[in-house]
Amino acid sequence: MEIHAHFSLKNHNTFGIEAKAKKFVAVHSITELKTVLQQNPTEKKFILGGGSNMLLTQDIEALVIHVDLKGKRIVKKEEDFVWVESQAGENWHEFVLWTIDQNFGGLENMSLIPGNVGTTPIQNIGAYGTEIKDTFISCEALSIDKQENKTFFKGDCHFGYRESIFKNEAKDQYIITSVVFKLTKKNHAINISYGDITTELAKNNVTNPTLKEVSNAVIAIRQSKLPDPKELGNSGSFFKNPILLKSDFKKIQQQFPEMKYYDISETEVKVPAGWLIEQAGFKGKRFGDAGIHKNQALVLVNYGGATGQEILNVSKNIQETIFKTFGIHIEAEVNVI
Ligand SMILES: Cc1cc2nc3c(=O)[nH]c(=O)nc-3n(C[C@H](O)[C@H](O)[C@H](O)COP(=O)(O)OP(=O)(O)OC[C@H]3O[C@@H](n4cnc5c(N)ncnc54)[C@H](O)[C@@H]3O)c2cc1C
């Protein structure tokens, strides 16, 4: 385990931004992780997974700890369910594919989301009608200051839309080291009602899909819609879809009757941020090497040489324009560092 000084993070963030870590270390075991924390008690710490949900706007004046803990195992078998544990540093998509290969159901709609397993509870990742909270049992986390282990059960995590305790009360206090999911062994709850999954399956004449077929459909849709960070730097959806009280939304709707929305509760609606950004004329726009993707208005991109600050400026421009135009505040989903 080597600590590197002035380490470039360009290959450790999917935006492909050049920024340096004051110090950088990759840890491959809990023992290594505890040692690093114990040996550097006063150093500021920054935890790094796959770097797919962050915009680096400056160098990181901290010890960057890249959590690279590997391994997965079945921890419990029940008649209909199986409990699977993955270490935090496993790649999420590879883990999903592994569960599908075992015929374990529950994660297939979240195929091809970048990043690591240990990060999934932080923003309660989700796609195509499924969120991590639907299968999450617990995660193990190490406190940064005392190196004490704590188990966070689902009820402790305060999961919400791209939210959890780890983005709020427990922010920057814990390092998640492993996660346990409860998956189906049979009678899989196949969910193809969301987005274009049914259309994609119909192309292949599939009417009663297996887990693998759902996963393949999700992969095909995502590949057709989202830019691959290896080819065009990005961090997925840059903004969250704003949630509004129905009473507030009705007033806005009087002025913009064509505004898209989804009912999410008796009192709230969700407005697609991508639609707002597109209506405000940003889709496909480019400002130097920073821009808005031509097919996905919610995705900000780095055409190569953009700095984090340039991408942040574009995001602020979008936020201000949306607020001026519609009176709606859109919040970043990506962690701005
Ligand atoms: C092309 C693309 C598509 C995407 N699609 C989706 C999608 O459909 N749905 C979705 O929800 N997200 C999506 N994302 C966002 C991203 O993939 C997820 O948020 C993912 O969970 C981030 O994981 P990561 O390991 O890369 O996190 P990182 O970017 O490394 O870290 C994110 C935050 O978590 C902290 N952190 C990292 N690891 C740990 C740990 N072990 N313990 C404590 N804190 C930690 C970091 O300090 C940082 O604040 C997409 C991203 C891209 C690039």
Short mmCIF file of C-alpha atoms and ligand atoms in Angstrom, two decimals:
data_model
loop_
_atom_site.label_atom_id
_atom_site.label_comp_id
_atom_site.label_asym_id
_atom_site.label_seq_id
_atom_site.Cartn_x
_atom_site.Cartn_y
_atom_site.Cartn_z
CA MET A 1 0.00 0.00 0.00
CA GLU A 2 1.72 3.12 -1.25
CA ILE A 3 0.74 6.72 -0.63
CA HIS A 4 1.30 8.83 -3.76
CA ALA A 5 1.80 12.60 -3.59
CA HIS A 6 0.32 15.04 -6.17
CA PHE A 7 -1.57 12.21 -7.81
CA SER A 8 -3.54 12.90 -11.01
CA LEU A 9 -7.24 11.98 -10.71
CA LYS A 10 -7.92 12.31 -14.45
CA ASN A 11 -8.38 8.55 -14.82
CA HIS A 12 -10.38 8.35 -11.59
CA ASN A 13 -13.35 10.54 -12.56
CA THR A 14 -15.72 9.85 -15.45
CA PHE A 15 -15.81 13.54 -16.42
CA GLY A 16 -12.11 13.07 -17.26
CA ILE A 17 -11.20 16.29 -15.45
CA GLU A 18 -7.56 16.95 -14.64
CA ALA A 19 -7.24 17.55 -10.89
CA LYS A 20 -4.64 16.45 -8.40
CA ALA A 21 -4.94 14.77 -5.02
CA LYS A 22 -2.52 16.07 -2.40
CA LYS A 23 -2.10 12.40 -1.43
CA PHE A 24 -3.68 9.26 -2.87
CA VAL A 25 -3.86 5.70 -1.61
CA ALA A 26 -5.78 2.65 -2.83
CA VAL A 27 -6.82 0.26 -0.05
CA HIS A 28 -7.51 -3.41 -0.71
CA SER A 29 -8.50 -4.68 2.74
CA ILE A 30 -10.17 -3.45 5.93
CA THR A 31 -6.80 -3.81 7.67
CA GLU A 32 -5.16 -1.50 5.12
CA LEU A 33 -8.04 0.95 5.46
CA LYS A 34 -7.75 1.03 9.28
CA THR A 35 -3.96 1.42 9.05
CA VAL A 36 -4.24 4.39 6.69
CA LEU A 37 -6.79 6.08 8.93
CA GLN A 38 -4.76 5.41 12.10
CA GLN A 39 -1.49 6.58 10.58
CA ASN A 40 -2.96 9.81 9.22
CA PRO A 41 -5.21 11.05 12.05
CA THR A 42 -4.95 14.76 11.30
CA GLU A 43 -4.98 14.60 7.50
CA LYS A 44 -8.26 15.59 5.84
CA LYS A 45 -9.77 12.54 4.08
CA PHE A 46 -11.68 12.20 0.83
CA ILE A 47 -13.26 8.89 -0.14
CA LEU A 48 -13.21 7.81 -3.80
CA GLY A 49 -15.10 4.97 -5.44
CA GLY A 50 -15.45 4.83 -9.24
CA GLY A 51 -15.51 8.64 -9.60
CA SER A 52 -18.74 8.54 -11.63
CA ASN A 53 -20.75 10.93 -9.51
CA MET A 54 -18.42 13.85 -8.96
CA LEU A 55 -17.30 17.05 -10.64
CA LEU A 56 -13.79 18.03 -9.59
CA THR A 57 -13.57 21.82 -9.72
CA GLN A 58 -10.22 22.03 -7.93
CA ASP A 59 -7.34 19.93 -6.66
CA ILE A 60 -8.23 17.86 -3.61
CA GLU A 61 -6.21 19.10 -0.63
CA ALA A 62 -6.69 15.85 1.26
CA LEU A 63 -5.65 12.24 1.49
CA VAL A 64 -7.80 10.58 -1.18
CA ILE A 65 -8.64 7.02 -0.13
CA HIS A 66 -9.70 4.89 -3.08
CA VAL A 67 -11.80 2.05 -1.67
CA ASP A 68 -10.76 -1.03 -3.65
CA LEU A 69 -12.11 -3.82 -1.43
CA LYS A 70 -13.07 -6.84 -3.52
CA GLY A 71 -15.20 -9.94 -2.98
CA LYS A 72 -18.79 -11.11 -2.97
CA ARG A 73 -20.55 -14.00 -1.25
CA ILE A 74 -23.90 -15.48 -0.38
CA VAL A 75 -24.55 -14.85 3.30
CA LYS A 76 -27.99 -16.44 3.70
CA LYS A 77 -30.35 -18.68 1.74
CA GLU A 78 -34.10 -18.76 2.25
CA GLU A 79 -36.83 -20.62 0.40
CA ASP A 80 -37.49 -17.77 -2.05
CA PHE A 81 -34.66 -15.33 -1.36
CA VAL A 82 -30.92 -15.12 -1.11
CA TRP A 83 -28.85 -12.54 0.77
CA VAL A 84 -25.74 -11.49 -1.09
CA GLU A 85 -22.89 -9.41 0.27
CA SER A 86 -20.51 -7.43 -1.92
CA GLN A 87 -17.41 -5.57 -0.84
CA ALA A 88 -17.47 -1.83 -1.56
CA GLY A 89 -14.86 -1.78 -4.33
CA GLU A 90 -16.64 -4.23 -6.64
CA ASN A 91 -17.76 -2.64 -9.89
CA TRP A 92 -21.56 -2.28 -9.70
CA HIS A 93 -22.39 -3.44 -13.23
CA GLU A 94 -20.15 -6.51 -12.96
CA PHE A 95 -21.82 -7.33 -9.64
CA VAL A 96 -25.28 -6.99 -11.24
CA LEU A 97 -24.24 -9.32 -14.08
CA TRP A 98 -22.91 -11.84 -11.54
CA THR A 99 -26.25 -11.86 -9.67
CA ILE A 100 -28.10 -12.38 -12.96
CA ASP A 101 -25.78 -15.27 -13.88
CA GLN A 102 -26.78 -16.93 -10.57
CA ASN A 103 -30.45 -16.28 -11.48
CA PHE A 104 -30.84 -13.88 -8.53
CA GLY A 105 -33.40 -11.17 -9.26
CA GLY A 106 -33.83 -7.56 -8.17
CA LEU A 107 -30.93 -5.59 -9.62
CA GLU A 108 -31.45 -6.20 -13.37
CA ASN A 109 -33.12 -2.82 -14.04
CA MET A 110 -30.01 -1.11 -12.66
CA SER A 111 -27.64 -2.74 -15.17
CA LEU A 112 -24.86 -0.57 -16.59
CA ILE A 113 -24.95 2.14 -13.91
CA PRO A 114 -21.27 3.09 -13.49
CA GLY A 115 -19.47 3.18 -10.15
CA ASN A 116 -18.85 0.83 -7.26
CA VAL A 117 -21.13 -1.19 -5.01
CA GLY A 118 -20.05 0.67 -1.86
CA THR A 119 -21.31 3.95 -3.25
CA THR A 120 -24.77 2.71 -4.25
CA PRO A 121 -26.47 3.48 -0.89
CA ILE A 122 -25.10 7.03 -0.79
CA GLN A 123 -27.51 8.42 -3.33
CA ASN A 124 -29.84 5.39 -3.35
CA ILE A 125 -29.05 4.77 -7.00
CA GLY A 126 -31.91 3.94 -9.27
CA ALA A 127 -33.04 3.40 -12.82
CA TYR A 128 -36.07 2.11 -14.72
CA GLY A 129 -38.43 2.03 -11.76
CA THR A 130 -36.04 0.36 -9.30
CA GLU A 131 -33.88 1.81 -6.53
CA ILE A 132 -31.24 0.26 -4.34
CA LYS A 133 -33.51 0.62 -1.31
CA ASP A 134 -35.85 -2.01 -2.81
CA THR A 135 -33.31 -4.82 -2.23
CA PHE A 136 -30.99 -3.24 0.36
CA ILE A 137 -30.68 -5.03 3.72
CA SER A 138 -27.69 -3.30 5.33
CA CYS A 139 -24.22 -1.93 4.84
CA GLU A 140 -21.09 -2.01 6.97
CA ALA A 141 -19.27 1.27 7.47
CA LEU A 142 -16.12 2.33 9.28
CA SER A 143 -16.13 5.63 11.13
CA ILE A 144 -13.35 7.86 9.80
CA ASP A 145 -12.39 9.35 13.16
CA LYS A 146 -12.45 6.28 15.46
CA GLN A 147 -12.29 3.40 12.96
CA GLU A 148 -15.32 1.80 14.58
CA ASN A 149 -17.53 -0.49 12.54
CA LYS A 150 -21.23 0.30 12.33
CA THR A 151 -24.01 -1.60 10.60
CA PHE A 152 -26.58 0.61 8.90
CA PHE A 153 -29.86 -1.23 8.32
CA LYS A 154 -32.36 -0.01 5.77
CA GLY A 155 -34.35 1.94 8.37
CA ASP A 156 -31.18 3.76 9.48
CA CYS A 157 -30.36 4.98 5.98
CA HIS A 158 -33.28 7.41 5.45
CA PHE A 159 -33.39 6.59 1.75
CA GLY A 160 -35.15 9.03 -0.54
CA TYR A 161 -34.93 10.06 -4.19
CA ARG A 162 -31.12 10.15 -4.74
CA GLU A 163 -30.80 10.72 -1.01
CA SER A 164 -29.67 8.93 2.14
CA ILE A 165 -28.22 9.61 5.57
CA PHE A 166 -24.76 9.43 3.94
CA LYS A 167 -25.45 12.67 2.03
CA ASN A 168 -26.85 14.34 5.14
CA GLU A 169 -26.38 13.61 8.88
CA ALA A 170 -23.62 11.03 8.31
CA LYS A 171 -21.89 12.89 5.46
CA ASP A 172 -18.08 12.55 5.45
CA GLN A 173 -18.13 10.51 8.66
CA TYR A 174 -18.15 6.91 7.38
CA ILE A 175 -16.54 4.76 4.76
CA ILE A 176 -18.92 2.12 3.47
CA THR A 177 -17.01 -1.16 3.24
CA SER A 178 -19.69 -3.68 2.14
CA VAL A 179 -23.38 -3.93 1.26
CA VAL A 180 -25.93 -6.76 1.65
CA PHE A 181 -28.86 -7.17 -0.77
CA LYS A 182 -31.85 -9.49 -0.56
CA LEU A 183 -32.57 -10.94 -3.99
CA THR A 184 -35.17 -13.34 -5.35
CA LYS A 185 -34.21 -16.94 -6.15
CA LYS A 186 -37.52 -17.63 -7.91
CA ASN A 187 -40.81 -15.87 -8.69
CA HIS A 188 -38.77 -12.85 -9.79
CA ALA A 189 -40.62 -9.54 -9.63
CA ILE A 190 -39.87 -8.59 -13.23
CA ASN A 191 -40.59 -4.88 -13.72
CA ILE A 192 -40.72 -3.78 -17.35
CA SER A 193 -43.33 -1.08 -17.00
CA TYR A 194 -40.89 1.80 -16.97
CA GLY A 195 -39.37 3.66 -19.91
CA ASP A 196 -38.80 1.82 -23.16
CA ILE A 197 -38.09 -1.65 -21.78
CA THR A 198 -41.24 -3.22 -23.24
CA THR A 199 -40.55 -1.68 -26.66
CA GLU A 200 -36.95 -2.89 -26.57
CA LEU A 201 -38.05 -6.43 -25.62
CA ALA A 202 -40.71 -6.41 -28.36
CA LYS A 203 -37.96 -5.74 -30.94
CA ASN A 204 -36.64 -9.19 -30.05
CA ASN A 205 -40.13 -10.73 -29.78
CA VAL A 206 -39.71 -11.29 -26.03
CA THR A 207 -42.98 -11.32 -24.11
CA ASN A 208 -42.06 -13.20 -20.94
CA PRO A 209 -38.52 -11.96 -20.23
CA THR A 210 -35.86 -13.57 -18.08
CA LEU A 211 -33.64 -11.47 -15.78
CA LYS A 212 -30.94 -11.58 -18.46
CA GLU A 213 -33.33 -10.35 -21.15
CA VAL A 214 -34.46 -7.43 -18.97
CA SER A 215 -30.83 -6.59 -18.24
CA ASN A 216 -29.93 -6.76 -21.95
CA ALA A 217 -32.86 -4.49 -22.82
CA VAL A 218 -31.79 -1.94 -20.18
CA ILE A 219 -28.19 -2.09 -21.45
CA ALA A 220 -29.31 -1.54 -25.06
CA ILE A 221 -31.51 1.43 -24.11
CA ARG A 222 -28.81 3.02 -21.96
CA GLN A 223 -26.18 2.55 -24.68
CA SER A 224 -28.44 4.20 -27.24
CA LYS A 225 -29.28 7.16 -24.99
CA LEU A 226 -26.35 7.92 -22.72
CA PRO A 227 -22.83 8.87 -23.74
CA ASP A 228 -20.15 6.36 -22.73
CA PRO A 229 -17.79 8.18 -20.32
CA LYS A 230 -14.85 6.40 -22.00
CA GLU A 231 -15.70 8.29 -25.19
CA LEU A 232 -17.21 11.52 -23.83
CA GLY A 233 -16.57 12.61 -20.25
CA ASN A 234 -19.76 12.88 -18.18
CA SER A 235 -21.28 11.96 -14.86
CA GLY A 236 -24.74 10.79 -15.97
CA SER A 237 -27.66 12.99 -14.95
CA PHE A 238 -26.16 16.21 -13.67
CA PHE A 239 -29.38 17.42 -12.02
CA LYS A 240 -32.11 15.80 -9.96
CA ASN A 241 -35.66 15.99 -11.21
CA PRO A 242 -37.28 18.70 -9.06
CA ILE A 243 -40.11 17.67 -6.73
CA LEU A 244 -42.83 20.29 -6.28
CA LEU A 245 -45.89 20.60 -4.11
CA LYS A 246 -48.98 20.10 -6.27
CA SER A 247 -50.30 23.46 -5.11
CA ASP A 248 -47.14 25.23 -6.37
CA PHE A 249 -47.04 23.17 -9.55
CA LYS A 250 -50.64 24.12 -10.44
CA LYS A 251 -49.67 27.81 -10.44
CA ILE A 252 -46.67 27.15 -12.73
CA GLN A 253 -48.82 24.94 -14.94
CA GLN A 254 -51.21 27.82 -15.63
CA GLN A 255 -48.35 29.61 -17.36
CA PHE A 256 -46.79 26.47 -18.91
CA PRO A 257 -49.68 24.06 -19.57
CA GLU A 258 -47.43 21.77 -21.65
CA MET A 259 -45.02 21.15 -18.74
CA LYS A 260 -44.32 17.42 -18.22
CA TYR A 261 -44.79 15.95 -14.72
CA TYR A 262 -45.40 12.73 -12.82
CA ASP A 263 -47.54 12.31 -9.73
CA ILE A 264 -45.38 10.86 -6.97
CA SER A 265 -47.70 11.25 -3.99
CA GLU A 266 -51.00 12.79 -2.99
CA THR A 267 -49.30 16.15 -2.54
CA GLU A 268 -46.22 16.12 -4.80
CA VAL A 269 -45.22 15.93 -8.46
CA LYS A 270 -41.86 15.34 -10.10
CA VAL A 271 -40.92 17.44 -13.13
CA PRO A 272 -38.32 16.02 -15.56
CA ALA A 273 -35.32 18.36 -15.33
CA GLY A 274 -34.23 17.26 -18.82
CA TRP A 275 -37.48 18.65 -20.26
CA LEU A 276 -36.96 22.01 -18.51
CA ILE A 277 -33.37 22.23 -19.78
CA GLU A 278 -34.43 21.34 -23.31
CA GLN A 279 -37.23 23.93 -23.27
CA ALA A 280 -34.74 26.54 -22.09
CA GLY A 281 -32.75 25.84 -25.29
CA PHE A 282 -29.64 24.24 -23.76
CA LYS A 283 -29.79 20.79 -25.35
CA GLY A 284 -26.71 20.22 -27.53
CA LYS A 285 -25.18 23.63 -26.70
CA ARG A 286 -21.44 23.87 -26.33
CA PHE A 287 -19.42 26.43 -24.37
CA GLY A 288 -15.78 25.77 -25.26
CA ASP A 289 -15.10 22.18 -24.22
CA ALA A 290 -18.03 22.05 -21.77
CA GLY A 291 -21.51 21.35 -23.01
CA ILE A 292 -24.90 19.74 -22.81
CA HIS A 293 -25.31 16.40 -24.57
CA LYS A 294 -27.10 16.52 -27.92
CA ASN A 295 -29.55 13.71 -27.05
CA GLN A 296 -29.77 14.03 -23.26
CA ALA A 297 -30.29 17.53 -21.89
CA LEU A 298 -29.74 16.25 -18.34
CA VAL A 299 -26.18 15.15 -19.12
CA LEU A 300 -23.36 17.71 -19.08
CA VAL A 301 -20.27 16.66 -21.01
CA ASN A 302 -16.58 17.35 -21.26
CA TYR A 303 -15.49 17.42 -24.92
CA GLY A 304 -11.90 16.91 -23.81
CA GLY A 305 -10.21 19.88 -22.24
CA ALA A 306 -12.92 21.39 -20.03
CA THR A 307 -12.03 22.26 -16.47
CA GLY A 308 -14.38 21.38 -13.64
CA GLN A 309 -14.98 25.08 -13.09
CA GLU A 310 -16.10 25.50 -16.73
CA ILE A 311 -18.60 22.66 -16.38
CA LEU A 312 -19.77 24.12 -13.08
CA ASN A 313 -20.31 27.51 -14.79
CA VAL A 314 -22.47 25.85 -17.45
CA SER A 315 -24.48 24.12 -14.72
CA LYS A 316 -25.01 27.44 -12.90
CA ASN A 317 -26.07 29.11 -16.15
CA ILE A 318 -28.66 26.33 -16.64
CA GLN A 319 -29.91 26.58 -13.04
CA GLU A 320 -30.31 30.36 -13.24
CA THR A 321 -32.07 30.24 -16.61
CA ILE A 322 -34.48 27.52 -15.43
CA PHE A 323 -35.26 29.53 -12.32
CA LYS A 324 -35.83 32.75 -14.30
CA THR A 325 -37.94 30.98 -16.92
CA PHE A 326 -40.05 28.61 -14.82
CA GLY A 327 -39.47 29.69 -11.20
CA ILE A 328 -38.18 26.17 -10.46
CA HIS A 329 -34.88 25.45 -8.72
CA ILE A 330 -33.03 22.41 -10.05
CA GLU A 331 -30.46 20.86 -7.74
CA ALA A 332 -27.25 19.09 -8.78
CA GLU A 333 -27.28 15.30 -8.38
CA VAL A 334 -23.54 15.16 -8.99
CA ASN A 335 -21.24 15.88 -6.03
CA VAL A 336 -19.43 19.14 -6.79
CA ILE A 337 -16.00 19.04 -5.17
C1 LIG B 1 -22.98 7.50 -17.75
C2 LIG B 1 -23.51 7.54 -16.32
C3 LIG B 1 -24.79 7.08 -16.06
C4 LIG B 1 -25.29 7.11 -14.74
N1 LIG B 1 -26.55 6.63 -14.51
C5 LIG B 1 -27.06 6.61 -13.26
C6 LIG B 1 -28.37 6.08 -13.00
O1 LIG B 1 -29.06 5.62 -13.90
N2 LIG B 1 -28.82 6.11 -11.74
C7 LIG B 1 -28.08 6.60 -10.70
O2 LIG B 1 -28.57 6.58 -9.56
N3 LIG B 1 -26.83 7.09 -10.90
C8 LIG B 1 -26.30 7.11 -12.15
N4 LIG B 1 -25.04 7.61 -12.38
C9 LIG B 1 -24.27 8.18 -11.25
C10 LIG B 1 -23.27 7.19 -10.61
O3 LIG B 1 -23.01 6.12 -11.45
C11 LIG B 1 -23.77 6.67 -9.26
O4 LIG B 1 -24.07 7.72 -8.39
C12 LIG B 1 -22.73 5.75 -8.59
O5 LIG B 1 -23.32 5.11 -7.46
C13 LIG B 1 -21.48 6.50 -8.14
O6 LIG B 1 -20.53 5.53 -7.72
P1 LIG B 1 -18.98 5.82 -7.67
O7 LIG B 1 -18.36 4.65 -6.99
O8 LIG B 1 -18.48 6.15 -9.01
O9 LIG B 1 -18.97 7.09 -6.70
P2 LIG B 1 -17.89 8.26 -6.61
O10 LIG B 1 -18.14 9.24 -7.72
O11 LIG B 1 -16.52 7.72 -6.47
O12 LIG B 1 -18.33 8.94 -5.24
C14 LIG B 1 -19.56 9.60 -5.07
C15 LIG B 1 -19.63 10.16 -3.65
O13 LIG B 1 -19.60 9.10 -2.70
C16 LIG B 1 -18.46 9.20 -1.82
N5 LIG B 1 -17.97 7.80 -1.66
C17 LIG B 1 -17.48 7.00 -2.63
N6 LIG B 1 -17.24 5.78 -2.15
C18 LIG B 1 -17.57 5.80 -0.83
C19 LIG B 1 -17.55 4.82 0.24
N7 LIG B 1 -17.14 3.56 0.05
N8 LIG B 1 -17.95 5.22 1.47
C20 LIG B 1 -18.37 6.49 1.70
N9 LIG B 1 -18.40 7.45 0.74
C21 LIG B 1 -18.02 7.10 -0.51
C22 LIG B 1 -17.50 10.14 -2.52
O14 LIG B 1 -16.70 10.84 -1.59
C23 LIG B 1 -18.44 11.06 -3.28
O15 LIG B 1 -18.93 12.08 -2.43
C24 LIG B 1 -24.49 7.59 -13.68
C25 LIG B 1 -23.18 8.03 -13.96
C26 LIG B 1 -22.70 8.01 -15.26
C27 LIG B 1 -21.30 8.46 -15.53
#
